[in-house]
mmCIF file of N, CA and C and ligand atoms in Angstrom:
data_model
loop_
_atom_site.group_PDB
_atom_site.id
_atom_site.type_symbol
_atom_site.label_atom_id
_atom_site.label_comp_id
_atom_site.label_asym_id
_atom_site.label_seq_id
_atom_site.Cartn_x
_atom_site.Cartn_y
_atom_site.Cartn_z
ATOM 1 N N MET A 1 0.836 -1.133 0.007
ATOM 2 C CA MET A 1 -0.004 -0.025 -0.018
ATOM 3 C C MET A 1 1.131 1.453 0.161
ATOM 4 N N VAL A 2 0.640 1.884 -1.101
ATOM 5 C CA VAL A 2 1.564 3.497 -0.787
ATOM 6 C C VAL A 2 0.344 4.616 -0.794
ATOM 7 N N ASN A 3 0.659 5.669 -0.135
ATOM 8 C CA ASN A 3 0.110 6.590 0.063
ATOM 9 C C ASN A 3 -1.471 6.419 0.729
ATOM 10 N N GLY A 4 -1.586 5.264 1.217
ATOM 11 C CA GLY A 4 -3.087 4.861 1.373
ATOM 12 C C GLY A 4 -3.778 4.064 0.424
ATOM 13 N N PHE A 5 -3.354 3.940 -0.944
ATOM 14 C CA PHE A 5 -3.611 3.694 -1.877
ATOM 15 C C PHE A 5 -3.503 2.136 -2.599
ATOM 16 N N HIS A 6 -4.861 1.287 -2.493
ATOM 17 C CA HIS A 6 -4.321 -0.118 -2.852
ATOM 18 C C HIS A 6 -4.502 0.301 -4.313
ATOM 19 N N SER A 7 -3.431 -0.105 -5.310
ATOM 20 C CA SER A 7 -3.535 -0.147 -6.640
ATOM 21 C C SER A 7 -3.925 -1.514 -7.224
ATOM 22 N N LYS A 8 -4.017 -2.777 -6.626
ATOM 23 C CA LYS A 8 -4.872 -3.669 -6.925
ATOM 24 C C LYS A 8 -5.805 -4.191 -6.130
ATOM 25 N N ILE A 9 -7.160 -3.641 -6.610
ATOM 26 C CA ILE A 9 -8.420 -4.025 -6.090
ATOM 27 C C ILE A 9 -8.949 -5.217 -6.284
ATOM 28 N N ASN A 10 -9.165 -5.835 -5.197
ATOM 29 C CA ASN A 10 -10.001 -7.203 -5.379
ATOM 30 C C ASN A 10 -11.216 -6.993 -5.248
ATOM 31 N N LEU A 11 -12.035 -7.272 -6.670
ATOM 32 C CA LEU A 11 -13.463 -7.075 -6.839
ATOM 33 C C LEU A 11 -14.219 -8.308 -6.494
ATOM 34 N N TYR A 12 -13.355 -9.035 -5.923
ATOM 35 C CA TYR A 12 -14.309 -10.665 -5.294
ATOM 36 C C TYR A 12 -13.554 -10.844 -3.936
ATOM 37 N N PRO A 13 -14.073 -9.817 -2.805
ATOM 38 C CA PRO A 13 -13.592 -9.615 -1.940
ATOM 39 C C PRO A 13 -13.802 -11.243 -0.755
ATOM 40 N N GLU A 14 -12.828 -11.548 -0.475
ATOM 41 C CA GLU A 14 -13.190 -12.749 0.507
ATOM 42 C C GLU A 14 -12.514 -12.269 2.356
ATOM 43 N N VAL A 15 -11.807 -11.227 1.991
ATOM 44 C CA VAL A 15 -11.180 -11.047 3.205
ATOM 45 C C VAL A 15 -11.568 -9.258 3.330
ATOM 46 N N CYS A 16 -11.995 -8.587 4.740
ATOM 47 C CA CYS A 16 -12.192 -7.593 4.784
ATOM 48 C C CYS A 16 -10.955 -6.291 4.567
ATOM 49 N N ASN A 17 -10.961 -5.712 3.741
ATOM 50 C CA ASN A 17 -9.768 -4.423 3.719
ATOM 51 C C ASN A 17 -9.690 -3.791 4.904
ATOM 52 N N LEU A 18 -10.530 -3.430 5.654
ATOM 53 C CA LEU A 18 -10.551 -2.875 6.803
ATOM 54 C C LEU A 18 -10.100 -3.283 8.318
ATOM 55 N N CYS A 19 -10.631 -4.785 8.371
ATOM 56 C CA CYS A 19 -10.179 -5.400 9.694
ATOM 57 C C CYS A 19 -9.850 -6.854 9.313
ATOM 58 N N GLY A 20 -9.876 -7.238 8.154
ATOM 59 C CA GLY A 20 -9.157 -8.713 7.936
ATOM 60 C C GLY A 20 -10.418 -9.616 8.397
ATOM 61 N N GLY A 21 -11.230 -9.357 8.583
ATOM 62 C CA GLY A 21 -12.371 -10.275 8.835
ATOM 63 C C GLY A 21 -13.128 -10.947 7.717
ATOM 64 N N LYS A 22 -13.806 -12.131 7.861
ATOM 65 C CA LYS A 22 -14.040 -12.999 6.957
ATOM 66 C C LYS A 22 -15.331 -12.015 6.105
ATOM 67 N N VAL A 23 -15.672 -12.367 4.648
ATOM 68 C CA VAL A 23 -16.167 -11.417 3.827
ATOM 69 C C VAL A 23 -17.396 -12.434 3.436
ATOM 70 N N ILE A 24 -18.421 -12.307 3.371
ATOM 71 C CA ILE A 24 -19.483 -13.152 2.632
ATOM 72 C C ILE A 24 -20.422 -12.350 1.744
ATOM 73 N N TYR A 25 -20.822 -12.884 0.485
ATOM 74 C CA TYR A 25 -21.565 -12.594 -0.491
ATOM 75 C C TYR A 25 -22.952 -13.254 -0.186
ATOM 76 N N THR A 26 -23.659 -11.854 -0.286
ATOM 77 C CA THR A 26 -25.153 -11.799 0.142
ATOM 78 C C THR A 26 -26.037 -11.024 -0.375
ATOM 79 N N ASP A 27 -27.280 -11.156 -0.248
ATOM 80 C CA ASP A 27 -28.515 -10.065 -0.292
ATOM 81 C C ASP A 27 -28.487 -8.860 0.289
ATOM 82 N N ASN A 28 -28.572 -7.697 -0.470
ATOM 83 C CA ASN A 28 -28.326 -6.463 0.171
ATOM 84 C C ASN A 28 -29.250 -5.862 0.946
ATOM 85 N N LYS A 29 -30.732 -6.754 1.161
ATOM 86 C CA LYS A 29 -31.716 -6.287 1.739
ATOM 87 C C LYS A 29 -31.721 -5.839 3.144
ATOM 88 N N ASN A 30 -30.820 -6.684 3.790
ATOM 89 C CA ASN A 30 -30.370 -6.294 5.189
ATOM 90 C C ASN A 30 -29.870 -5.265 5.315
ATOM 91 N N ILE A 31 -29.506 -4.619 4.622
ATOM 92 C CA ILE A 31 -28.514 -3.557 4.518
ATOM 93 C C ILE A 31 -29.277 -2.105 4.137
ATOM 94 N N TYR A 32 -29.999 -1.959 3.303
ATOM 95 C CA TYR A 32 -30.832 -0.972 2.634
ATOM 96 C C TYR A 32 -32.330 -0.749 3.365
ATOM 97 N N HIS A 33 -32.380 -1.263 4.709
ATOM 98 C CA HIS A 33 -33.655 -1.112 5.122
ATOM 99 C C HIS A 33 -34.673 -1.966 4.510
ATOM 100 N N GLY A 34 -34.314 -3.342 4.283
ATOM 101 C CA GLY A 34 -35.268 -3.921 3.805
ATOM 102 C C GLY A 34 -35.590 -4.429 2.382
ATOM 103 N N LYS A 35 -35.240 -3.023 1.716
ATOM 104 C CA LYS A 35 -35.336 -3.385 0.274
ATOM 105 C C LYS A 35 -33.965 -3.634 -0.321
ATOM 106 N N SER A 36 -34.502 -4.218 -1.612
ATOM 107 C CA SER A 36 -33.226 -4.641 -2.481
ATOM 108 C C SER A 36 -32.728 -3.355 -3.100
ATOM 109 N N TYR A 37 -31.647 -3.577 -3.525
ATOM 110 C CA TYR A 37 -31.235 -2.324 -4.353
ATOM 111 C C TYR A 37 -29.841 -2.400 -5.617
ATOM 112 N N GLY A 38 -29.882 -2.130 -6.249
ATOM 113 C CA GLY A 38 -29.071 -2.758 -7.517
ATOM 114 C C GLY A 38 -28.820 -3.579 -7.696
ATOM 115 N N SER A 39 -27.843 -4.404 -7.702
ATOM 116 C CA SER A 39 -27.812 -5.651 -7.810
ATOM 117 C C SER A 39 -28.909 -6.846 -7.288
ATOM 118 N N GLY A 40 -28.865 -6.025 -5.984
ATOM 119 C CA GLY A 40 -29.406 -6.785 -4.772
ATOM 120 C C GLY A 40 -28.794 -7.698 -3.981
ATOM 121 N N LYS A 41 -27.347 -7.667 -4.675
ATOM 122 C CA LYS A 41 -26.458 -8.442 -3.702
ATOM 123 C C LYS A 41 -25.118 -7.324 -3.393
ATOM 124 N N CYS A 42 -24.670 -8.107 -2.514
ATOM 125 C CA CYS A 42 -23.459 -7.412 -1.707
ATOM 126 C C CYS A 42 -22.512 -7.943 -0.977
ATOM 127 N N TYR A 43 -21.033 -7.629 -0.667
ATOM 128 C CA TYR A 43 -20.217 -8.195 0.010
ATOM 129 C C TYR A 43 -20.075 -7.622 1.442
ATOM 130 N N ILE A 44 -20.306 -8.434 2.472
ATOM 131 C CA ILE A 44 -20.250 -7.804 3.948
ATOM 132 C C ILE A 44 -19.346 -8.339 4.480
ATOM 133 N N CYS A 45 -18.570 -7.588 5.552
ATOM 134 C CA CYS A 45 -17.582 -8.068 6.460
ATOM 135 C C CYS A 45 -18.362 -8.894 7.601
ATOM 136 N N THR A 46 -18.426 -10.124 8.022
ATOM 137 C CA THR A 46 -18.793 -10.632 9.066
ATOM 138 C C THR A 46 -18.466 -9.989 10.546
ATOM 139 N N ASN A 47 -17.250 -9.513 10.712
ATOM 140 C CA ASN A 47 -16.953 -8.994 11.630
ATOM 141 C C ASN A 47 -16.999 -7.592 11.652
ATOM 142 N N CYS A 48 -17.021 -6.442 10.776
ATOM 143 C CA CYS A 48 -16.870 -4.866 11.287
ATOM 144 C C CYS A 48 -18.270 -4.485 10.692
ATOM 145 N N GLY A 49 -18.820 -5.424 9.957
ATOM 146 C CA GLY A 49 -20.082 -5.015 9.055
ATOM 147 C C GLY A 49 -19.705 -3.816 7.729
ATOM 148 N N ALA A 50 -18.835 -3.682 7.383
ATOM 149 C CA ALA A 50 -18.312 -2.693 6.091
ATOM 150 C C ALA A 50 -19.187 -3.601 4.960
ATOM 151 N N TYR A 51 -19.518 -2.896 4.164
ATOM 152 C CA TYR A 51 -19.700 -3.659 2.649
ATOM 153 C C TYR A 51 -19.540 -2.730 1.549
ATOM 154 N N VAL A 52 -19.909 -3.383 0.384
ATOM 155 C CA VAL A 52 -19.829 -2.704 -0.687
ATOM 156 C C VAL A 52 -20.943 -3.425 -1.510
ATOM 157 N N GLY A 53 -21.522 -2.921 -2.505
ATOM 158 C CA GLY A 53 -22.332 -3.031 -3.554
ATOM 159 C C GLY A 53 -21.744 -3.936 -4.721
ATOM 160 N N THR A 54 -22.903 -4.171 -5.568
ATOM 161 C CA THR A 54 -21.830 -5.041 -6.808
ATOM 162 C C THR A 54 -23.051 -4.392 -8.205
ATOM 163 N N HIS A 55 -22.268 -4.557 -9.183
ATOM 164 C CA HIS A 55 -22.787 -4.147 -10.390
ATOM 165 C C HIS A 55 -23.901 -4.953 -11.106
ATOM 166 N N LYS A 56 -24.968 -4.372 -11.363
ATOM 167 C CA LYS A 56 -26.212 -4.777 -11.893
ATOM 168 C C LYS A 56 -25.791 -5.839 -12.957
ATOM 169 N N PRO A 57 -25.397 -5.814 -13.911
ATOM 170 C CA PRO A 57 -24.806 -6.640 -14.988
ATOM 171 C C PRO A 57 -24.065 -7.784 -14.658
ATOM 172 N N ARG A 58 -23.193 -7.435 -13.692
ATOM 173 C CA ARG A 58 -22.268 -8.482 -13.414
ATOM 174 C C ARG A 58 -22.248 -8.589 -11.620
ATOM 175 N N PRO A 59 -23.346 -9.197 -11.090
ATOM 176 C CA PRO A 59 -23.425 -9.003 -9.820
ATOM 177 C C PRO A 59 -22.660 -9.488 -8.962
ATOM 178 N N LYS A 60 -21.732 -10.259 -9.347
ATOM 179 C CA LYS A 60 -20.334 -10.907 -8.414
ATOM 180 C C LYS A 60 -19.391 -9.740 -8.264
ATOM 181 N N GLU A 61 -19.256 -8.717 -9.190
ATOM 182 C CA GLU A 61 -18.491 -7.936 -9.136
ATOM 183 C C GLU A 61 -18.337 -6.617 -8.297
ATOM 184 N N ALA A 62 -17.696 -6.482 -7.346
ATOM 185 C CA ALA A 62 -18.022 -5.154 -6.147
ATOM 186 C C ALA A 62 -17.669 -4.122 -7.157
ATOM 187 N N PHE A 63 -18.601 -3.014 -6.705
ATOM 188 C CA PHE A 63 -18.201 -1.594 -6.718
ATOM 189 C C PHE A 63 -16.729 -1.212 -6.566
ATOM 190 N N GLY A 64 -16.152 -2.074 -5.458
ATOM 191 C CA GLY A 64 -14.517 -1.299 -5.180
ATOM 192 C C GLY A 64 -14.523 -2.020 -3.801
ATOM 193 N N ILE A 65 -13.988 -1.371 -2.706
ATOM 194 C CA ILE A 65 -13.454 -2.071 -1.367
ATOM 195 C C ILE A 65 -14.647 -1.722 -0.626
ATOM 196 N N LEU A 66 -14.817 -2.458 0.612
ATOM 197 C CA LEU A 66 -15.567 -2.584 1.412
ATOM 198 C C LEU A 66 -15.456 -1.156 2.398
ATOM 199 N N ALA A 67 -16.692 -0.431 2.681
ATOM 200 C CA ALA A 67 -16.551 0.819 3.347
ATOM 201 C C ALA A 67 -17.107 0.971 4.587
ATOM 202 N N ASN A 68 -16.822 1.441 5.399
ATOM 203 C CA ASN A 68 -17.446 1.635 6.769
ATOM 204 C C ASN A 68 -18.326 3.183 6.775
ATOM 205 N N PRO A 69 -19.057 3.451 7.870
ATOM 206 C CA PRO A 69 -20.123 4.637 7.687
ATOM 207 C C PRO A 69 -18.923 5.849 7.483
ATOM 208 N N GLU A 70 -17.904 5.769 8.032
ATOM 209 C CA GLU A 70 -17.120 7.270 7.684
ATOM 210 C C GLU A 70 -16.724 7.338 6.048
ATOM 211 N N MET A 71 -16.448 6.273 5.917
ATOM 212 C CA MET A 71 -15.834 6.270 4.189
ATOM 213 C C MET A 71 -16.995 6.751 3.234
ATOM 214 N N ARG A 72 -18.316 5.872 3.922
ATOM 215 C CA ARG A 72 -19.564 6.138 2.896
ATOM 216 C C ARG A 72 -20.121 7.688 2.771
ATOM 217 N N LYS A 73 -19.943 8.040 4.166
ATOM 218 C CA LYS A 73 -20.104 9.353 4.122
ATOM 219 C C LYS A 73 -19.316 10.399 3.399
ATOM 220 N N LEU A 74 -17.964 10.293 3.418
ATOM 221 C CA LEU A 74 -16.857 10.931 2.478
ATOM 222 C C LEU A 74 -16.854 10.930 1.186
ATOM 223 N N LYS A 75 -17.433 9.734 0.410
ATOM 224 C CA LYS A 75 -17.694 8.763 -0.501
ATOM 225 C C LYS A 75 -18.759 9.891 -0.880
ATOM 226 N N HIS A 76 -19.929 9.900 -0.425
ATOM 227 C CA HIS A 76 -21.093 10.788 -0.645
ATOM 228 C C HIS A 76 -20.789 12.377 -0.890
ATOM 229 N N ILE A 77 -19.868 12.970 -0.075
ATOM 230 C CA ILE A 77 -19.592 14.144 -0.290
ATOM 231 C C ILE A 77 -18.620 14.353 -1.281
ATOM 232 N N CYS A 78 -17.890 13.271 -1.642
ATOM 233 C CA CYS A 78 -16.957 13.783 -2.598
ATOM 234 C C CYS A 78 -17.816 13.533 -4.210
ATOM 235 N N HIS A 79 -18.764 12.417 -4.237
ATOM 236 C CA HIS A 79 -19.299 12.263 -5.291
ATOM 237 C C HIS A 79 -20.341 13.493 -5.636
ATOM 238 N N GLN A 80 -20.949 13.973 -4.787
ATOM 239 C CA GLN A 80 -21.833 15.395 -4.786
ATOM 240 C C GLN A 80 -21.007 16.261 -5.508
ATOM 241 N N GLN A 81 -19.482 16.608 -4.849
ATOM 242 C CA GLN A 81 -19.259 17.653 -5.358
ATOM 243 C C GLN A 81 -18.398 17.733 -6.887
ATOM 244 N N PHE A 82 -18.001 16.417 -6.968
ATOM 245 C CA PHE A 82 -17.204 16.073 -7.997
ATOM 246 C C PHE A 82 -18.220 15.903 -9.419
ATOM 247 N N ASP A 83 -19.470 15.509 -9.073
ATOM 248 C CA ASP A 83 -20.313 15.298 -9.911
ATOM 249 C C ASP A 83 -20.812 16.665 -10.661
ATOM 250 N N ASN A 84 -20.430 17.661 -9.970
ATOM 251 C CA ASN A 84 -20.969 19.281 -10.206
ATOM 252 C C ASN A 84 -20.289 19.300 -11.460
ATOM 253 N N PHE A 85 -18.973 19.185 -11.553
ATOM 254 C CA PHE A 85 -18.300 19.436 -12.790
ATOM 255 C C PHE A 85 -18.569 18.877 -14.144
ATOM 256 N N TRP A 86 -19.515 18.225 -14.041
ATOM 257 C CA TRP A 86 -19.985 17.858 -15.048
ATOM 258 C C TRP A 86 -21.504 17.829 -15.584
ATOM 259 N N GLN A 87 -22.226 17.218 -14.470
ATOM 260 C CA GLN A 87 -23.455 16.846 -14.389
ATOM 261 C C GLN A 87 -24.508 17.864 -14.972
ATOM 262 N N GLY A 88 -25.384 17.770 -15.807
ATOM 263 C CA GLY A 88 -26.336 18.811 -16.490
ATOM 264 C C GLY A 88 -25.681 19.749 -17.139
ATOM 265 N N LYS A 89 -24.293 19.498 -17.591
ATOM 266 C CA LYS A 89 -23.559 20.564 -18.356
ATOM 267 C C LYS A 89 -23.625 19.497 -19.930
ATOM 268 N N PRO A 90 -23.251 20.914 -20.936
ATOM 269 C CA PRO A 90 -23.101 20.677 -22.340
ATOM 270 C C PRO A 90 -21.786 19.243 -22.363
ATOM 271 N N ASN A 91 -21.681 18.534 -23.126
ATOM 272 C CA ASN A 91 -20.582 17.506 -23.270
ATOM 273 C C ASN A 91 -20.217 16.820 -22.372
ATOM 274 N N ARG A 92 -21.355 16.496 -21.402
ATOM 275 C CA ARG A 92 -21.244 15.982 -19.821
ATOM 276 C C ARG A 92 -20.201 14.730 -20.100
ATOM 277 N N SER A 93 -20.041 13.936 -20.804
ATOM 278 C CA SER A 93 -19.530 12.812 -20.876
ATOM 279 C C SER A 93 -18.033 12.960 -21.247
ATOM 280 N N LYS A 94 -17.745 14.090 -21.778
ATOM 281 C CA LYS A 94 -16.472 14.401 -22.120
ATOM 282 C C LYS A 94 -15.856 15.164 -20.703
ATOM 283 N N LYS A 95 -16.611 15.990 -20.091
ATOM 284 C CA LYS A 95 -16.326 16.810 -19.276
ATOM 285 C C LYS A 95 -16.293 15.949 -17.906
ATOM 286 N N ARG A 96 -16.558 14.690 -17.957
ATOM 287 C CA ARG A 96 -16.918 13.827 -16.826
ATOM 288 C C ARG A 96 -15.458 13.165 -17.078
ATOM 289 N N LYS A 97 -15.043 12.691 -18.268
ATOM 290 C CA LYS A 97 -13.607 12.075 -18.291
ATOM 291 C C LYS A 97 -12.394 13.242 -18.067
ATOM 292 N N LYS A 98 -12.879 14.367 -18.643
ATOM 293 C CA LYS A 98 -11.719 15.195 -18.116
ATOM 294 C C LYS A 98 -11.667 15.386 -16.598
ATOM 295 N N ALA A 99 -12.889 15.495 -16.255
ATOM 296 C CA ALA A 99 -12.751 15.711 -14.466
ATOM 297 C C ALA A 99 -11.989 14.647 -13.810
ATOM 298 N N TYR A 100 -12.166 13.382 -14.236
ATOM 299 C CA TYR A 100 -11.478 11.931 -13.801
ATOM 300 C C TYR A 100 -9.795 12.163 -14.342
ATOM 301 N N ALA A 101 -9.866 12.539 -15.154
ATOM 302 C CA ALA A 101 -8.363 12.552 -15.559
ATOM 303 C C ALA A 101 -7.408 13.455 -14.611
ATOM 304 N N GLU A 102 -8.392 14.577 -14.488
ATOM 305 C CA GLU A 102 -7.759 16.166 -13.755
ATOM 306 C C GLU A 102 -7.288 15.410 -12.186
ATOM 307 N N MET A 103 -8.234 14.692 -11.804
ATOM 308 C CA MET A 103 -8.282 14.288 -10.524
ATOM 309 C C MET A 103 -7.136 13.159 -10.414
ATOM 310 N N ALA A 104 -7.107 12.379 -11.246
ATOM 311 C CA ALA A 104 -5.986 11.345 -10.954
ATOM 312 C C ALA A 104 -4.521 11.983 -11.282
ATOM 313 N N LYS A 105 -4.746 12.919 -11.995
ATOM 314 C CA LYS A 105 -3.249 13.826 -12.184
ATOM 315 C C LYS A 105 -2.925 14.446 -10.684
ATOM 316 N N ILE A 106 -3.911 15.016 -10.259
ATOM 317 C CA ILE A 106 -3.472 15.324 -9.123
ATOM 318 C C ILE A 106 -3.048 14.498 -7.652
ATOM 319 N N LEU A 107 -3.898 13.279 -8.012
ATOM 320 C CA LEU A 107 -3.602 11.951 -6.809
ATOM 321 C C LEU A 107 -2.460 11.302 -7.071
ATOM 322 N N GLU A 108 -1.956 11.616 -8.330
ATOM 323 C CA GLU A 108 -0.593 10.824 -8.938
ATOM 324 C C GLU A 108 -1.245 9.165 -8.927
ATOM 325 N N ILE A 109 -2.217 9.215 -9.676
ATOM 326 C CA ILE A 109 -2.658 7.688 -9.764
ATOM 327 C C ILE A 109 -3.372 7.373 -11.349
ATOM 328 N N PRO A 110 -3.263 6.056 -11.805
ATOM 329 C CA PRO A 110 -3.811 5.921 -13.187
ATOM 330 C C PRO A 110 -5.090 6.069 -13.337
ATOM 331 N N VAL A 111 -5.821 6.578 -14.195
ATOM 332 C CA VAL A 111 -6.989 7.118 -14.470
ATOM 333 C C VAL A 111 -8.029 6.126 -14.155
ATOM 334 N N GLU A 112 -7.517 5.190 -14.861
ATOM 335 C CA GLU A 112 -8.533 3.535 -14.758
ATOM 336 C C GLU A 112 -8.810 3.242 -13.023
ATOM 337 N N GLU A 113 -7.427 3.516 -12.309
ATOM 338 C CA GLU A 113 -8.097 3.438 -10.887
ATOM 339 C C GLU A 113 -8.463 4.538 -9.976
ATOM 340 N N CYS A 114 -8.861 5.451 -10.892
ATOM 341 C CA CYS A 114 -9.442 6.723 -10.114
ATOM 342 C C CYS A 114 -10.960 6.696 -9.927
ATOM 343 N N HIS A 115 -11.237 5.691 -9.235
ATOM 344 C CA HIS A 115 -12.804 5.671 -8.941
ATOM 345 C C HIS A 115 -13.072 5.689 -7.030
ATOM 346 N N PHE A 116 -14.151 6.551 -6.585
ATOM 347 C CA PHE A 116 -14.102 7.099 -4.993
ATOM 348 C C PHE A 116 -14.445 5.651 -4.412
ATOM 349 N N GLY A 117 -14.960 4.634 -5.505
ATOM 350 C CA GLY A 117 -15.088 3.361 -4.575
ATOM 351 C C GLY A 117 -13.945 2.429 -4.487
ATOM 352 N N TYR A 118 -12.937 2.836 -5.145
ATOM 353 C CA TYR A 118 -11.575 1.866 -4.765
ATOM 354 C C TYR A 118 -10.834 2.854 -3.662
ATOM 355 N N PHE A 119 -11.304 4.113 -2.999
ATOM 356 C CA PHE A 119 -10.540 4.640 -2.139
ATOM 357 C C PHE A 119 -10.515 4.069 -0.890
ATOM 358 N N ASP A 120 -9.513 4.200 -0.005
ATOM 359 C CA ASP A 120 -9.712 3.872 1.227
ATOM 360 C C ASP A 120 -9.930 5.468 2.010
ATOM 361 N N LEU A 121 -10.108 5.409 3.379
ATOM 362 C CA LEU A 121 -10.055 6.616 3.810
ATOM 363 C C LEU A 121 -9.326 7.805 3.641
ATOM 364 N N VAL A 122 -8.200 7.410 3.553
ATOM 365 C CA VAL A 122 -6.696 8.060 3.251
ATOM 366 C C VAL A 122 -6.733 8.881 2.134
ATOM 367 N N MET A 123 -7.223 8.150 1.290
ATOM 368 C CA MET A 123 -7.464 8.633 -0.051
ATOM 369 C C MET A 123 -8.585 9.217 -0.640
ATOM 370 N N LEU A 124 -9.828 9.001 0.133
ATOM 371 C CA LEU A 124 -10.834 9.604 0.105
ATOM 372 C C LEU A 124 -10.589 11.015 0.476
ATOM 373 N N LYS A 125 -9.860 11.336 1.431
ATOM 374 C CA LYS A 125 -9.677 12.688 2.168
ATOM 375 C C LYS A 125 -8.773 13.166 1.059
ATOM 376 N N LYS A 126 -7.633 12.764 0.567
ATOM 377 C CA LYS A 126 -7.004 13.323 -0.544
ATOM 378 C C LYS A 126 -7.829 13.723 -1.686
ATOM 379 N N ALA A 127 -8.682 12.739 -2.086
ATOM 380 C CA ALA A 127 -9.497 12.864 -3.375
ATOM 381 C C ALA A 127 -10.743 14.108 -3.083
ATOM 382 N N TYR A 128 -10.955 14.680 -1.595
ATOM 383 C CA TYR A 128 -11.785 15.754 -1.572
ATOM 384 C C TYR A 128 -11.010 16.749 -1.658
ATOM 385 N N LYS A 129 -9.504 16.964 -1.042
ATOM 386 C CA LYS A 129 -8.575 17.873 -1.238
ATOM 387 C C LYS A 129 -8.436 18.325 -2.683
ATOM 388 N N ALA A 130 -8.288 17.366 -3.766
ATOM 389 C CA ALA A 130 -8.249 17.513 -5.096
ATOM 390 C C ALA A 130 -9.412 18.103 -5.746
ATOM 391 N N ILE A 131 -10.630 17.585 -4.939
ATOM 392 C CA ILE A 131 -11.712 18.283 -5.634
ATOM 393 C C ILE A 131 -11.885 20.004 -5.498
ATOM 394 N N LYS A 132 -11.366 20.144 -4.093
ATOM 395 C CA LYS A 132 -10.954 21.499 -3.404
ATOM 396 C C LYS A 132 -10.276 22.424 -4.659
ATOM 397 N N GLN A 133 -9.340 21.808 -5.311
ATOM 398 C CA GLN A 133 -8.486 22.495 -5.855
ATOM 399 C C GLN A 133 -8.908 22.693 -7.078
ATOM 400 N N MET A 134 -9.779 21.376 -7.873
ATOM 401 C CA MET A 134 -10.133 21.529 -9.145
ATOM 402 C C MET A 134 -11.181 22.613 -9.269
ATOM 403 N N GLN A 135 -12.036 22.794 -7.976
ATOM 404 C CA GLN A 135 -13.251 23.831 -7.925
ATOM 405 C C GLN A 135 -12.253 25.368 -7.787
ATOM 406 N N ALA A 136 -11.142 25.462 -7.163
ATOM 407 C CA ALA A 136 -10.387 26.620 -7.289
ATOM 408 C C ALA A 136 -9.906 27.147 -8.689
ATOM 409 N N ARG A 137 -9.664 25.946 -9.239
ATOM 410 C CA ARG A 137 -9.058 26.222 -10.449
ATOM 411 C C ARG A 137 -10.164 26.870 -11.487
ATOM 412 N N ARG A 138 -11.534 26.158 -11.615
ATOM 413 C CA ARG A 138 -12.647 26.702 -12.216
ATOM 414 C C ARG A 138 -12.731 27.874 -11.918
ATOM 415 N N LYS A 139 -12.781 28.435 -10.934
ATOM 416 C CA LYS A 139 -12.984 29.873 -10.047
ATOM 417 C C LYS A 139 -12.283 30.484 -10.972
ATOM 418 N N LYS A 140 -10.986 30.276 -10.805
ATOM 419 C CA LYS A 140 -10.028 31.588 -11.232
ATOM 420 C C LYS A 140 -10.172 31.730 -12.851
ATOM 421 N N LEU A 141 -10.716 30.564 -13.583
ATOM 422 C CA LEU A 141 -10.800 30.294 -15.115
ATOM 423 C C LEU A 141 -11.931 31.634 -15.160
ATOM 424 N N LEU A 142 -13.143 31.521 -14.553
ATOM 425 C CA LEU A 142 -14.441 32.219 -14.450
ATOM 426 C C LEU A 142 -13.813 33.693 -14.422
ATOM 427 N N LYS A 143 -12.792 34.345 -13.898
ATOM 428 C CA LYS A 143 -12.550 35.486 -13.539
ATOM 429 C C LYS A 143 -12.115 36.239 -14.880
HETATM 430 ZN ZN1 ZN B 1 -14.631 -5.655 8.790
#
């Protein structure tokens, strides 16, 4: 692990990335208040309760690493701020791509590994700072 970043993410986890506990693959309705969500499946740590959802077309493939409440909260905030760079804007898929490339550059990681779901707490904090930097840059350009 370098700078808190796992460059190889296991999308089929068996061991918890947070506590080393046993991870099981199960229905996610116990997590999302009895409602099934997304693929309907998740990976959950039997020790600390951290979890991660999975892709709908590939229900065995996790979105990223298992997250605890603190990570989920920060991930949510990061996504909200980050999505403002492209959401509801013209050329949004191009803008989205550019924004990810810009963030990856600031974080000094390959763009294909630049996903909030892949970030641990240390990395999420760095990503949050990177987003603030990107917002400041855009403000400057508007002046
Ligand atoms: Zn755990």
